[in-house]
Structures are given as C-alpha cells and as structure tokens.
Coordinates of C-alpha atoms in Angstrom, one line a residue:
Chain Z
M1 CA -9.7 273.4 183.3
A2 CA -10.0 269.9 182.1
A3 CA -8.4 268.7 185.3
R4 CA -11.1 270.6 187.2
I5 CA -13.8 268.7 185.4
R6 CA -12.2 265.5 186.3
N7 CA -12.0 266.7 189.9
I8 CA -15.8 267.2 189.8
S9 CA -16.5 263.8 188.3
Q10 CA -14.6 262.3 191.2
W11 CA -16.7 264.1 193.7
K12 CA -19.9 263.2 191.9
I13 CA -19.1 259.6 192.4
S14 CA -18.3 260.1 196.1
I15 CA -21.3 262.3 196.8
L16 CA -23.9 260.3 194.8
S17 CA -22.7 257.1 196.3
A18 CA -24.1 258.5 199.5
S19 CA -27.8 258.9 199.7
I20 CA -29.7 261.7 197.9
G21 CA -32.2 263.2 200.4
S22 CA -35.6 264.2 199.4
P23 CA -36.6 267.6 200.5
L24 CA -39.8 267.4 198.4
F25 CA -41.7 265.9 201.3
Y26 CA -41.2 269.1 203.2
L27 CA -42.7 271.2 200.5
L28 CA -45.7 268.9 200.3
S29 CA -46.4 268.5 204.0
V30 CA -45.7 272.0 205.1
G31 CA -46.9 273.8 202.0
I32 CA -50.1 272.0 201.6
G33 CA -50.8 271.4 205.3
V34 CA -50.1 274.7 206.7
G35 CA -51.1 276.4 203.5
S36 CA -54.7 275.2 203.6
Y37 CA -54.9 276.4 207.2
V38 CA -53.6 279.9 206.3
N39 CA -55.7 280.2 203.2
K40 CA -58.8 279.3 205.2
N41 CA -58.2 282.0 207.7
S42 CA -57.5 284.9 205.4
T43 CA -59.3 286.0 202.3
H44 CA -56.3 287.3 200.6
G45 CA -53.9 284.5 201.4
I46 CA -50.5 285.9 202.2
D47 CA -48.7 288.6 200.2
G48 CA -51.5 288.4 197.7
V49 CA -51.2 284.7 196.9
K50 CA -52.1 281.4 198.5
Y51 CA -49.7 280.1 201.1
L52 CA -48.3 277.3 198.9
T53 CA -47.2 279.8 196.3
F54 CA -45.8 282.0 199.0
L55 CA -43.8 279.2 200.5
A56 CA -42.6 277.4 197.5
P57 CA -39.9 279.7 196.2
A58 CA -38.6 280.2 199.7
L59 CA -38.2 276.5 200.2
L60 CA -36.5 276.3 196.8
A61 CA -34.0 278.9 197.9
Q62 CA -33.6 277.3 201.3
V63 CA -32.9 273.8 200.1
A64 CA -30.5 274.9 197.4
I65 CA -28.4 276.8 199.9
Q66 CA -28.6 274.0 202.5
D67 CA -27.5 271.3 200.0
A68 CA -24.7 273.4 198.6
L69 CA -23.5 274.0 202.2
S70 CA -23.2 270.4 203.1
D71 CA -21.8 269.5 199.7
V72 CA -19.0 271.9 200.2
T73 CA -18.2 271.7 203.9
L74 CA -18.1 267.9 204.2
P75 CA -15.9 267.2 201.2
T76 CA -13.5 270.0 202.3
L77 CA -13.2 268.6 205.8
Q78 CA -12.8 265.1 204.3
G79 CA -10.2 266.3 201.8
F80 CA -8.1 268.2 204.3
K81 CA -8.5 266.3 207.5
W82 CA -10.3 263.0 207.5
E83 CA -9.0 261.3 204.4
K84 CA -6.6 264.0 203.2
N85 CA -7.6 263.5 199.6
F86 CA -6.6 267.0 198.7
F87 CA -3.0 266.3 199.6
A88 CA -3.1 263.3 197.2
M89 CA -4.5 265.5 194.5
N90 CA -1.9 268.2 195.2
A91 CA 0.9 265.7 194.5
T92 CA -0.3 265.6 190.9
P93 CA 0.0 268.5 188.4
L94 CA -3.2 269.9 189.9
T95 CA -2.8 273.3 191.6
G96 CA -4.5 274.4 194.8
R97 CA -6.6 276.7 192.8
Q98 CA -8.0 273.9 190.7
I99 CA -8.7 271.8 193.7
A100 CA -10.6 274.6 195.4
L101 CA -12.7 275.5 192.4
G102 CA -13.3 271.9 191.6
T103 CA -14.6 271.2 195.0
W104 CA -16.9 274.2 194.8
L105 CA -18.3 273.2 191.4
A106 CA -18.8 269.6 192.5
G107 CA -20.8 270.9 195.5
L108 CA -23.3 272.4 193.1
V109 CA -24.0 269.3 191.1
R110 CA -26.4 267.9 193.6
V111 CA -28.0 271.3 194.0
C112 CA -28.8 271.4 190.3
I113 CA -30.6 268.1 190.5
T114 CA -32.5 269.0 193.6
V115 CA -33.6 272.4 192.2
T116 CA -34.8 270.8 189.0
C117 CA -36.9 268.2 190.9
Y118 CA -38.3 271.0 193.2
I119 CA -39.4 273.2 190.4
A120 CA -41.1 270.3 188.7
V121 CA -43.0 269.5 191.9
M122 CA -44.0 273.1 192.2
Y123 CA -45.5 273.1 188.7
C124 CA -47.3 269.8 189.5
F125 CA -49.0 271.3 192.5
Q126 CA -49.8 274.4 190.6
A127 CA -47.9 276.6 193.0
I128 CA -46.5 278.4 190.0
H129 CA -47.6 279.1 186.5
G130 CA -46.0 280.2 183.3
L131 CA -42.4 280.2 182.2
R132 CA -40.9 283.0 184.2
P133 CA -40.7 281.0 187.4
L134 CA -38.1 278.7 185.7
L135 CA -35.7 281.5 186.1
A136 CA -36.0 281.0 189.8
T137 CA -34.0 277.8 189.4
L138 CA -31.1 279.8 188.1
T139 CA -31.3 282.4 190.8
A140 CA -31.6 279.8 193.5
L141 CA -28.5 278.1 192.0
F142 CA -26.7 281.5 191.9
G143 CA -27.6 282.1 195.5
A144 CA -26.4 278.7 196.6
A145 CA -23.2 279.0 194.6
S146 CA -22.3 282.4 196.2
F147 CA -22.9 281.2 199.7
S148 CA -21.1 278.0 199.2
A149 CA -18.1 280.0 198.0
I150 CA -18.0 281.7 201.3
M151 CA -18.4 278.4 203.2
L152 CA -15.7 276.8 201.1
W153 CA -13.3 279.5 202.4
A154 CA -14.6 279.2 206.0
T155 CA -14.1 275.4 206.0
A156 CA -10.7 275.6 204.5
A157 CA -9.5 278.3 206.8
V158 CA -10.9 277.1 210.1
K159 CA -8.2 275.8 212.5
N160 CA -10.2 273.7 214.9
D161 CA -12.2 271.4 212.8
E162 CA -13.8 269.3 215.6
L163 CA -16.6 271.6 216.5
F164 CA -16.9 273.3 213.2
L165 CA -19.9 271.2 211.9
T166 CA -21.8 271.6 215.1
I167 CA -21.2 275.4 215.2
V168 CA -22.3 275.7 211.5
Q169 CA -25.4 273.8 212.3
R170 CA -26.3 275.9 215.3
I171 CA -25.2 279.4 214.3
I172 CA -25.7 279.3 210.6
I173 CA -28.2 276.7 209.4
M174 CA -30.8 277.2 212.2
P175 CA -31.1 281.0 212.0
L176 CA -31.1 280.8 208.2
F177 CA -34.0 278.5 208.4
L178 CA -36.0 280.3 211.0
F179 CA -35.3 284.0 210.4
S180 CA -35.2 284.4 206.7
G181 CA -38.8 285.0 206.0
T182 CA -39.4 281.6 204.6
F183 CA -42.6 280.7 206.3
Y184 CA -43.9 284.3 206.9
P185 CA -43.0 287.7 205.4
L186 CA -39.9 289.0 207.0
S187 CA -41.6 292.3 207.6
S188 CA -43.9 290.7 210.1
M189 CA -40.9 290.1 212.4
P190 CA -39.9 292.8 214.9
I191 CA -37.3 295.1 213.5
Y192 CA -34.6 294.0 215.9
L193 CA -34.8 290.5 214.4
Q194 CA -35.2 291.4 210.8
W195 CA -31.5 292.1 210.4
I196 CA -30.8 288.4 210.5
G197 CA -32.9 288.1 207.4
W198 CA -31.1 290.9 205.7
L199 CA -27.8 289.2 206.2
S200 CA -29.1 285.8 205.2
P201 CA -28.5 284.6 201.7
V202 CA -31.7 282.6 202.0
W203 CA -33.8 285.7 202.4
H204 CA -32.1 287.4 199.4
S205 CA -32.6 284.3 197.2
T206 CA -36.2 284.0 198.5
E207 CA -37.0 287.6 197.6
I208 CA -35.8 287.2 194.0
G209 CA -37.5 283.8 193.8
R210 CA -40.8 285.3 194.9
W211 CA -40.4 288.1 192.5
L212 CA -39.9 285.7 189.6
T213 CA -42.6 283.2 190.5
Y214 CA -45.6 285.4 191.5
H215 CA -44.5 289.0 190.9
H216 CA -43.9 289.8 194.5
H217 CA -43.2 293.4 194.6
L218 CA -39.5 294.4 194.3
S219 CA -38.2 297.8 193.3
S220 CA -35.5 297.7 190.7
S221 CA -33.0 299.0 193.2
A222 CA -34.0 296.1 195.5
I223 CA -33.4 293.6 192.7
A224 CA -30.0 295.2 192.0
F225 CA -29.1 295.1 195.6
H226 CA -30.0 291.4 195.9
F227 CA -27.8 290.5 192.9
L228 CA -25.0 292.6 194.2
Y229 CA -25.1 290.8 197.5
F230 CA -24.6 287.5 195.8
A231 CA -22.0 288.8 193.4
T232 CA -20.0 290.1 196.3
L233 CA -20.3 286.8 198.2
L234 CA -19.3 284.9 195.2
T235 CA -16.2 286.9 194.2
C236 CA -14.9 287.3 197.8
G237 CA -15.7 283.7 198.7
L238 CA -13.8 282.2 195.7
T239 CA -10.8 284.5 196.0
L240 CA -10.5 283.8 199.7
A241 CA -11.2 280.1 199.3
V242 CA -8.5 279.7 196.6
R243 CA -6.0 281.4 198.8
A244 CA -6.9 279.4 201.8
F245 CA -6.6 276.1 199.9
E246 CA -3.2 277.1 198.5
R247 CA -1.9 278.0 201.9
R248 CA -3.1 274.9 203.5
L249 CA -1.8 272.6 200.8
A250 CA 1.7 274.2 200.8
K251 CA 2.2 274.0 204.6
Chain E
M1 CA 5.9 236.2 188.1
S2 CA 6.4 237.9 184.8
C3 CA 8.4 241.1 184.7
I4 CA 6.0 243.7 183.7
P5 CA 7.4 246.4 181.4
L6 CA 6.3 249.5 183.2
L7 CA 8.2 252.1 181.3
A8 CA 7.1 253.3 177.9
S9 CA 10.8 253.4 176.9
E10 CA 11.0 249.7 177.4
R11 CA 8.4 248.8 174.7
E12 CA 10.8 248.7 171.8
G13 CA 9.2 248.5 168.4
Q14 CA 5.8 249.6 169.7
S15 CA 4.8 253.2 169.4
S16 CA 4.7 254.5 172.9
R17 CA 1.2 254.9 174.3
Y18 CA 2.5 257.5 176.7
P19 CA 1.2 260.8 175.6
A20 CA 3.9 262.4 173.4
D21 CA 3.4 265.9 174.7
M22 CA 4.2 264.8 178.2
S23 CA 7.4 263.0 177.5
Q24 CA 8.7 265.8 175.4
R25 CA 8.5 268.3 178.3
V26 CA 11.3 266.5 180.1
E27 CA 14.8 267.0 178.7
S28 CA 16.2 263.6 178.3
F29 CA 18.6 262.6 181.1
A30 CA 21.2 259.8 180.8
I31 CA 21.7 257.2 183.5
G32 CA 23.9 258.7 186.1
E33 CA 23.1 262.3 185.4
P34 CA 21.7 264.2 188.3
L35 CA 17.9 264.5 188.3
I36 CA 17.7 266.4 191.6
E37 CA 20.3 268.9 192.7
A38 CA 20.0 270.8 196.0
S39 CA 22.2 273.4 197.5
G40 CA 21.8 275.0 200.9
L41 CA 18.3 273.8 201.1
Q42 CA 16.4 275.2 204.0
K43 CA 13.0 275.1 205.6
S44 CA 11.9 276.9 208.8
Y45 CA 8.6 277.2 210.5
G46 CA 8.9 280.4 212.5
D47 CA 11.6 279.6 215.1
F48 CA 11.8 276.0 214.3
T49 CA 14.2 274.9 211.6
A50 CA 13.2 271.6 210.0
V51 CA 15.9 271.5 207.3
A52 CA 19.0 273.5 208.0
G53 CA 20.9 274.0 204.8
I54 CA 21.6 270.7 203.1
D55 CA 23.3 269.7 199.8
F56 CA 22.6 266.5 197.9
E57 CA 22.3 265.1 194.5
V58 CA 20.1 262.3 193.1
R59 CA 21.2 260.6 189.9
K60 CA 19.0 258.9 187.3
G61 CA 18.5 255.2 187.8
E62 CA 19.7 255.0 191.4
S63 CA 17.9 254.3 194.6
F64 CA 18.6 257.1 197.0
G65 CA 17.7 257.1 200.6
F66 CA 17.3 259.5 203.5
L67 CA 18.0 257.7 206.7
G68 CA 17.4 259.2 210.1
P69 CA 15.2 259.2 213.2
N70 CA 11.7 260.8 213.4
G71 CA 12.0 264.5 213.3
A72 CA 15.2 264.6 211.3
G73 CA 13.7 266.6 208.5
K74 CA 13.4 263.7 206.0
S75 CA 9.7 264.1 205.2
T76 CA 10.0 267.9 205.0
T77 CA 12.8 267.5 202.4
M78 CA 10.7 265.0 200.5
R79 CA 7.8 267.4 200.3
I80 CA 10.1 270.2 199.0
I81 CA 11.4 267.8 196.3
A82 CA 7.8 266.8 195.4
A83 CA 7.1 270.5 194.7
T84 CA 4.3 270.7 197.3
L85 CA 6.1 272.7 200.0
T86 CA 7.9 275.9 199.4
R87 CA 11.4 276.1 200.8
S88 CA 12.6 278.9 203.0
G89 CA 16.1 279.2 201.5
G90 CA 18.7 277.6 199.3
S91 CA 18.1 276.2 195.8
I92 CA 16.9 273.0 194.3
T93 CA 16.2 271.8 190.8
I94 CA 14.2 268.8 190.0
L95 CA 14.5 267.5 186.4
G96 CA 16.1 270.8 185.6
K97 CA 13.2 272.9 186.9
D98 CA 12.7 275.1 189.9
P99 CA 9.7 273.8 191.9
E100 CA 8.5 277.2 192.8
V101 CA 8.3 278.2 189.1
Q102 CA 7.3 275.0 187.4
G103 CA 5.6 273.0 190.1
P104 CA 2.9 271.3 188.0
E105 CA 5.4 270.3 185.3
I106 CA 7.7 268.7 187.8
R107 CA 4.8 266.9 189.5
A108 CA 3.7 265.5 186.2
H109 CA 6.8 263.3 186.3
L110 CA 6.9 262.3 189.9
G111 CA 5.2 259.5 191.7
V112 CA 4.6 260.1 195.4
V113 CA 3.8 257.5 198.0
P114 CA 3.1 259.4 201.2
Q115 CA 3.7 258.2 204.8
Q116 CA 0.0 257.9 205.4
D117 CA -2.2 256.5 202.7
N118 CA -4.6 259.2 201.4
L119 CA -6.8 257.1 199.1
D120 CA -10.4 257.9 198.6
R121 CA -12.1 255.3 200.8
A122 CA -15.6 255.6 199.4
L123 CA -14.4 254.7 195.9
T124 CA -13.2 251.4 194.5
V125 CA -9.7 250.4 193.9
E126 CA -10.1 250.8 190.1
D127 CA -11.8 254.2 190.5
N128 CA -9.0 255.5 192.7
L129 CA -6.5 254.6 190.0
Y130 CA -8.7 256.0 187.3
I131 CA -9.3 259.4 188.8
Y132 CA -5.7 259.8 189.8
G133 CA -4.7 259.2 186.3
R134 CA -7.1 261.8 185.1
Y135 CA -5.6 264.4 187.4
F136 CA -2.5 264.0 185.3
G137 CA -4.4 264.7 182.1
L138 CA -3.7 261.2 180.8
P139 CA -6.0 259.9 178.1
K140 CA -8.8 257.5 179.2
K141 CA -7.6 254.6 177.0
F142 CA -4.1 254.8 178.3
I143 CA -5.3 254.8 181.9
R144 CA -7.6 251.8 181.4
E145 CA -4.7 249.8 180.1
K146 CA -2.4 251.0 182.8
I147 CA -4.9 250.0 185.5
D148 CA -4.7 246.4 184.3
E149 CA -0.9 246.4 184.5
L150 CA -0.8 248.1 187.9
L151 CA -3.4 245.8 189.5
Q152 CA -1.3 242.9 188.4
F153 CA 1.8 244.6 189.8
A154 CA 0.2 245.3 193.1
Q155 CA -1.4 241.8 193.2
L156 CA -4.8 243.4 193.7
E157 CA -6.7 242.1 190.6
E158 CA -9.4 240.4 192.7
K159 CA -9.9 243.6 194.6
R160 CA -10.6 245.7 191.5
N161 CA -14.2 246.6 192.4
V162 CA -13.8 246.6 196.1
K163 CA -14.1 249.8 198.1
V164 CA -10.8 250.9 199.6
E165 CA -12.2 251.0 203.1
A166 CA -12.5 247.3 203.0
L167 CA -8.9 246.7 202.2
S168 CA -6.2 245.7 204.7
G169 CA -3.3 248.0 205.6
G170 CA -0.8 246.2 203.4
M171 CA -3.2 246.2 200.4
M172 CA -3.8 249.9 200.8
R173 CA -0.1 250.6 200.8
R174 CA 0.3 248.5 197.6
L175 CA -2.5 250.4 196.0
T176 CA -0.9 253.7 197.0
I177 CA 2.3 252.6 195.3
A178 CA 0.4 251.4 192.2
R179 CA -1.4 254.7 192.1
A180 CA 1.9 256.6 192.2
L181 CA 3.0 254.7 189.1
I182 CA 0.1 255.6 186.9
N183 CA 1.9 258.4 185.2
E184 CA 5.1 256.4 184.6
P185 CA 7.1 258.7 186.8
E186 CA 10.8 259.5 186.3
I187 CA 11.2 259.6 190.1
L188 CA 9.2 257.5 192.6
M189 CA 9.3 259.0 196.0
L190 CA 8.4 256.8 199.0
D191 CA 8.1 258.3 202.5
E192 CA 8.6 255.6 205.2
P193 CA 7.1 253.0 202.9
T194 CA 7.0 250.1 205.3
T195 CA 6.2 251.8 208.6
G196 CA 3.2 250.0 210.2
L197 CA 3.4 246.9 208.0
D198 CA 3.8 243.4 209.2
P199 CA 7.1 241.5 208.2
Q200 CA 5.5 239.6 205.3
A201 CA 4.0 242.8 203.8
R202 CA 7.3 244.5 204.2
H203 CA 9.1 241.8 202.2
I204 CA 6.5 241.8 199.4
L205 CA 6.9 245.6 199.2
W206 CA 10.7 245.4 199.1
D207 CA 10.4 242.9 196.3
R208 CA 8.2 245.2 194.3
L209 CA 10.4 248.1 194.8
F210 CA 13.4 246.0 193.8
R211 CA 11.8 245.1 190.5
L212 CA 11.1 248.8 189.8
K213 CA 14.7 249.6 190.5
E214 CA 15.7 246.9 188.0
Q215 CA 13.5 248.5 185.4
G216 CA 15.4 251.8 185.8
V217 CA 13.0 253.8 187.9
T218 CA 14.8 256.3 190.1
L219 CA 13.7 255.7 193.7
L220 CA 13.8 258.2 196.5
I221 CA 13.1 256.7 199.9
T222 CA 13.0 257.9 203.4
T223 CA 13.2 255.5 206.3
H224 CA 14.2 255.0 209.8
F225 CA 14.7 251.3 209.4
M226 CA 18.3 250.4 208.8
D227 CA 17.5 247.1 207.2
E228 CA 15.3 248.8 204.7
A229 CA 18.0 251.3 203.9
E230 CA 20.6 248.6 203.5
Q231 CA 18.4 246.5 201.2
L232 CA 17.0 249.1 199.0
C233 CA 19.4 252.0 198.7
D234 CA 22.4 252.4 196.4
R235 CA 23.4 255.6 198.1
L236 CA 22.1 257.2 201.1
V237 CA 22.3 260.2 203.3
V238 CA 22.2 260.1 207.1
M239 CA 20.1 262.9 208.5
D240 CA 19.6 264.2 212.0
K241 CA 18.1 267.4 213.3
G242 CA 17.8 268.9 209.8
T243 CA 21.4 268.4 208.7
I244 CA 23.2 265.7 206.7
M245 CA 25.8 263.9 208.7
A246 CA 27.2 261.6 206.1
E247 CA 26.6 260.5 202.5
D248 CA 27.8 257.2 200.8
S249 CA 26.6 253.8 199.9
P250 CA 25.5 251.6 202.8
A251 CA 28.7 249.5 202.6
G252 CA 30.8 252.6 202.2
L253 CA 29.3 254.2 205.3
I254 CA 29.8 251.1 207.4
K255 CA 33.3 250.8 206.2
K256 CA 34.1 254.4 207.0
Y257 CA 32.3 254.8 210.3
S258 CA 32.4 251.4 211.8
T259 CA 34.4 248.2 211.9
K260 CA 33.5 245.0 210.1
E261 CA 32.0 243.2 213.1
V262 CA 30.4 244.0 216.4
L263 CA 30.5 242.1 219.6
E264 CA 27.5 242.8 221.9
V265 CA 28.0 241.8 225.5
R266 CA 25.9 242.1 228.6
F267 CA 27.2 242.0 232.2
G268 CA 24.0 242.6 234.1
S269 CA 22.7 245.9 235.5
G270 CA 25.3 248.4 236.6
R271 CA 28.3 246.3 235.6
N272 CA 28.3 247.5 232.0
V273 CA 29.5 250.9 233.0
E274 CA 32.0 249.5 235.5
L275 CA 33.8 247.4 233.0
A276 CA 33.8 250.1 230.3
D277 CA 37.4 251.1 230.7
T278 CA 38.6 247.5 230.8
L279 CA 36.7 246.8 227.6
R280 CA 37.9 249.9 225.9
S281 CA 41.5 248.8 226.2
L282 CA 40.7 245.5 224.4
C283 CA 39.4 246.8 221.1
E284 CA 39.1 249.7 218.7
R285 CA 36.0 251.4 220.1
I286 CA 33.2 250.7 222.4
E287 CA 29.7 252.1 222.8
V288 CA 28.0 251.8 226.2
L289 CA 24.2 251.5 225.8
P290 CA 21.7 251.3 228.6
D291 CA 21.3 247.5 228.3
R292 CA 24.5 246.4 226.7
V293 CA 28.0 247.2 225.5
L294 CA 29.0 247.2 221.8
M295 CA 32.6 246.4 221.1
Y296 CA 33.8 247.1 217.6
A297 CA 36.6 245.1 216.0
E298 CA 37.5 243.4 212.7
S299 CA 36.6 240.0 214.0
G300 CA 34.0 239.6 216.8
E301 CA 34.9 236.0 217.5
D302 CA 38.5 236.8 218.1
L303 CA 37.5 239.7 220.4
L304 CA 35.3 237.4 222.4
H305 CA 38.3 235.0 222.9
T306 CA 40.5 237.9 224.0
L307 CA 37.8 239.0 226.4
V308 CA 37.4 235.7 228.0
S309 CA 41.1 235.0 228.3
A310 CA 41.5 238.4 230.0
G311 CA 39.2 237.1 232.6
V312 CA 36.1 239.0 231.7
Q313 CA 33.1 236.7 231.4
P314 CA 30.0 238.3 229.9
L315 CA 26.5 237.1 230.7
T316 CA 25.4 237.0 227.1
S317 CA 27.3 237.7 223.9
L318 CA 26.4 238.1 220.3
V319 CA 28.7 238.6 217.3
R320 CA 27.2 240.3 214.3
R321 CA 28.0 242.4 211.3
S322 CA 28.1 246.1 211.6
S323 CA 25.0 247.9 210.4
L324 CA 23.8 251.4 209.6
E325 CA 22.5 251.5 213.1
D326 CA 26.2 251.5 214.3
V327 CA 27.0 254.2 211.8
F328 CA 24.2 256.3 213.1
L329 CA 25.3 255.7 216.7
R330 CA 28.8 256.7 215.8
L331 CA 27.7 259.9 214.1
T332 CA 25.2 261.1 216.6
G333 CA 25.6 259.1 219.8
R334 CA 22.0 258.0 219.6
T335 CA 20.1 255.0 218.3
L336 CA 17.9 255.3 215.2
V337 CA 14.8 254.2 217.0
E338 CA 14.3 256.0 220.3

C-alpha cells in the first residue's frame, strides 16, 4: 500500500510538471453566453432553472471524466510503450497490481483539483446554492474514477497503440461531449440517438450532479441505477485492468 | 578516486543504515555459495522456444556472464532470474527462493540494469533515484544519503537537478546503473551493458563494474562482446539458440576449445577456399571464413614461418591471441556478431 502511494507521488510530479489546463473558461463563456440567450427566450429557463444552473453540473461531470481519461491513458501508454517506466517499476518489489492501481489513483489527483476549482467557480457565479451541491464533487469524482478504471484496462490491453489515442478521441470523447445531454436535456434528442447518452458515463454523472445541485427530478430507482452503473464500471474496470497489467508486465 | 563503500556490510563499527528488516529476510550466504541455481530451465512462447532447458549456478561474489549472439536466449534467462518473467518449465531458485512464489522478496535484493534505459525522462536525475528507492520501501533519510553516494559513483553530481531527457546516452546508462544500486543489491544484473556506447563510455563503465566486483557485489552480465566477457567475467556460459554450449572461466574456455594463438591470413578472393586443404595439413585446425582463414596453433609466428617456407605466401597476415570469439566459432561454426 505504501508503495502505491509512492507510485502516485511519482506520477504527480510527472503530471503536474506538464501544464494544468483551465476548463473554467469554458463554463464561463458557454454558460453565461449561451445561458443568457436561452434565458431570454424562455420564461422557465430550461428544466426549471436558468441555463447556467442547468449547464454547470454537466460540465463538472464532463471535465472530471475527460481529465481522468487523459491522466490515465497517457501515463499508461508512456509506462508500457514510450518510456517503459512500468517495466522499471516491475523490477522492484512492486507488483503489477500495485502499479495498475497506483496509475489509476494518480490519474485522479488532477481531477480532484479541477473539480474543486470548478465547484468554487460555480458558487461564485451563483449557479448553485446551499451545501448539497458540494456532494456533486464527490459524485463527479466517483464517475470519473469508474470510467478511468475501464480506460485503464483498455489502454493496457490494446495491442496496436499507434492509433489508439486518435480512436479514443473520435469514438469516445467526441460522442461523450456531444450526446450526453450536457448542453440540452437528453430527452430532447430523438430516441434513436438517446442510447448513446444512456451508455455514457458523462450522462449518468450529469444526472446525479443535476439532482444534487438543483433538485432535478430523479426517481430513487433512477438514482440507484446511476450508482449501480458506476459501481459496475469501477469493479469490472479495476479487475480487468489489474489482470491486463500483470499479463503485460510478465511477458 | 576514492573507493566508495557501497555495501552496508563494509561499514564496520557503524550501525548499518540499511533497514534491518530487509537484510534479515535474506539468509546469509557465504562467498562461493550458490545464490542462483537453475535446473532444466525452460521458456517457450507458443511454438518458439527461447530457452530450451538449461542448468547453471551463480555463486556469491563472482562475476558471471552469459555470452552469445542476439537471439540466444540470454535476455529471456535474465528476466526469469529477475523474477519478472514466469518460466515455462524447469526449476530455479534465487537467494533460496522460488521467483513464482516470492517474487517481490527476491526483487528487493536485486539490482537490474536493462538493455534499454527506462528512466523517467520528465524527472530529474535525483528524482529518478529517489522514487526508485521509494519503490523498495526504503526510508527517506537512507535514500537521501544514498543518492549522494551514487551520484558520485556515477560521476553525475553536476547533473543532479537536470532532467533525464537532457542527458547523453552514456550518462543515462550510468544513471541506470546507479539506480540499480540504490537498494544495495546482493546481485546486480546487467543486460548488454555497453551496447550502443562509444569506446570511452565503455571503458568508464567497465571500470565502475570492476570496482563493484572488488567490493563483493555478485555481477550477472549478458553480452555479445567477447572483450567485455573476457574483461569482466570470472566464469561464463556460452549460449546459442536457447541452450548452453559450454561453461568455464574465459581462460579455461579458450584453453579447452582453442589453441593459444591464431594466425589470420588472407589470400584474396576465392583463393582462401582453394588453399584450405594445404593449410589444414600445416596446423592443428583451420576455420575458413568469408574474408580470411584462421589457422590455430600454439605459436602463430612459427606457423607463419612454416607457411612461407612451404611456399604459401599470404597477402596479409596477423598473429593474435585466441579469444572467446574463436571458442564460439569452434562450438557453433558461426561468429558472435553476424
């Protein structure tokens, strides 16, 4: 366990030595800009609240997942292929399991920071009120952690690394961004496109986030379903990832 | 240069800074006792057999080498010893432990220098050493002191806070070796340590390894350079196509499989083969290579005289000592470097 923490601290240095992006500007520009337009054209705003409030938890979920994604795929590709750090670690008493879990945890470090900044900005712009929305940081983190577990496995298991990043960008990140009900309610999409949202971790995380921040309506079975989705992703992801790491390190 | 005491056991009169719990886990081995014992060791990848049932033994305090061409199975064997690759068959114990059962415990006492450096390029020299030390669970204070020693050993003190990506190839290799020593390993394993280095870097490295050997570190080296094998190894094993062809000290191998001296002669294209039979009658053994003929005898000069008085005048001639290359040629019919 202690070794895992050290593993994380190593990644922290590597990751933070690269630049920390600022997704806040997105929230500000899109939220306020588009939001004022939407609010002007509808007396009830959207989903019962003004657009900024509608958008904010969605972007929180989105950015948490996106950050976790890159902070897990890039170090894994680096560790196995580009710089082969993982093989160096493997020559020490560390086990494949520790390396896998350490990489996963390290990927969440930046997410924690981003999510905290985000929620602070949301409060500043009065997109949210009260203390309950703070829980949305935890759920966003949970969502990001679960999805990154699956991506950890995918990155470790993929044979042909060259196109992997491009494919991930086109097939995963783009649809998640556009089809998860971030900028508009998912129900306003035609039914044959909604299924993308249902599969998307961003949508699940957004729904919970919205429920926590402005009491967006969710039945208790829906809430349970969303959490179950993430719990499944997390357990399957980590189990498969650990196995993939062990196999790849022992070859 | 001062001789740096790298082993905790050397610091007499001082309490060892090396964490007590780690040294207690290894049963104490005396010099000369086998640290690694392998029997029928085997590794296959599907149809391809990389290591085809080999037996060997590495003793404490010696410098042991695996000599052979690329693809002989040396690196595969090293990885099995390093407890990072599972074997397909046979048995092996390292420091008295089975790598499949007690992998992490074995690795805690090994130092591994891989064929290709796998340092963290975005981090500094010092950070690379520090983090690696932490992976072993070593205490921070111990590591900090060790880093100073190791930087001096690797002659990288000025590069302490430089990012690894800015270092030259030779410096990176020295850093990789320094990194492998952070846990004061019982066995230091080096896989093709000087491949890709310029001659000066090679000699600096050999010097460092020699000092380590003097301090009692057990060295395990793979190489396809015969000069490296001759210089560094007390005992070595000649490998080809996954099997061990011979085992002895460098001098012993040369004595057994070759003569004392070799006369290399050239006669120009085509004529080498023509004269083969004539030459064969003049000495113990010959080897016909594409560009020259090697004639083996106790004294090369005398052989050259005999050759000339027999009326055979070579274009060029060279008398040299027998080397491991000749041993390999004798055993396999091929040269070490294709």
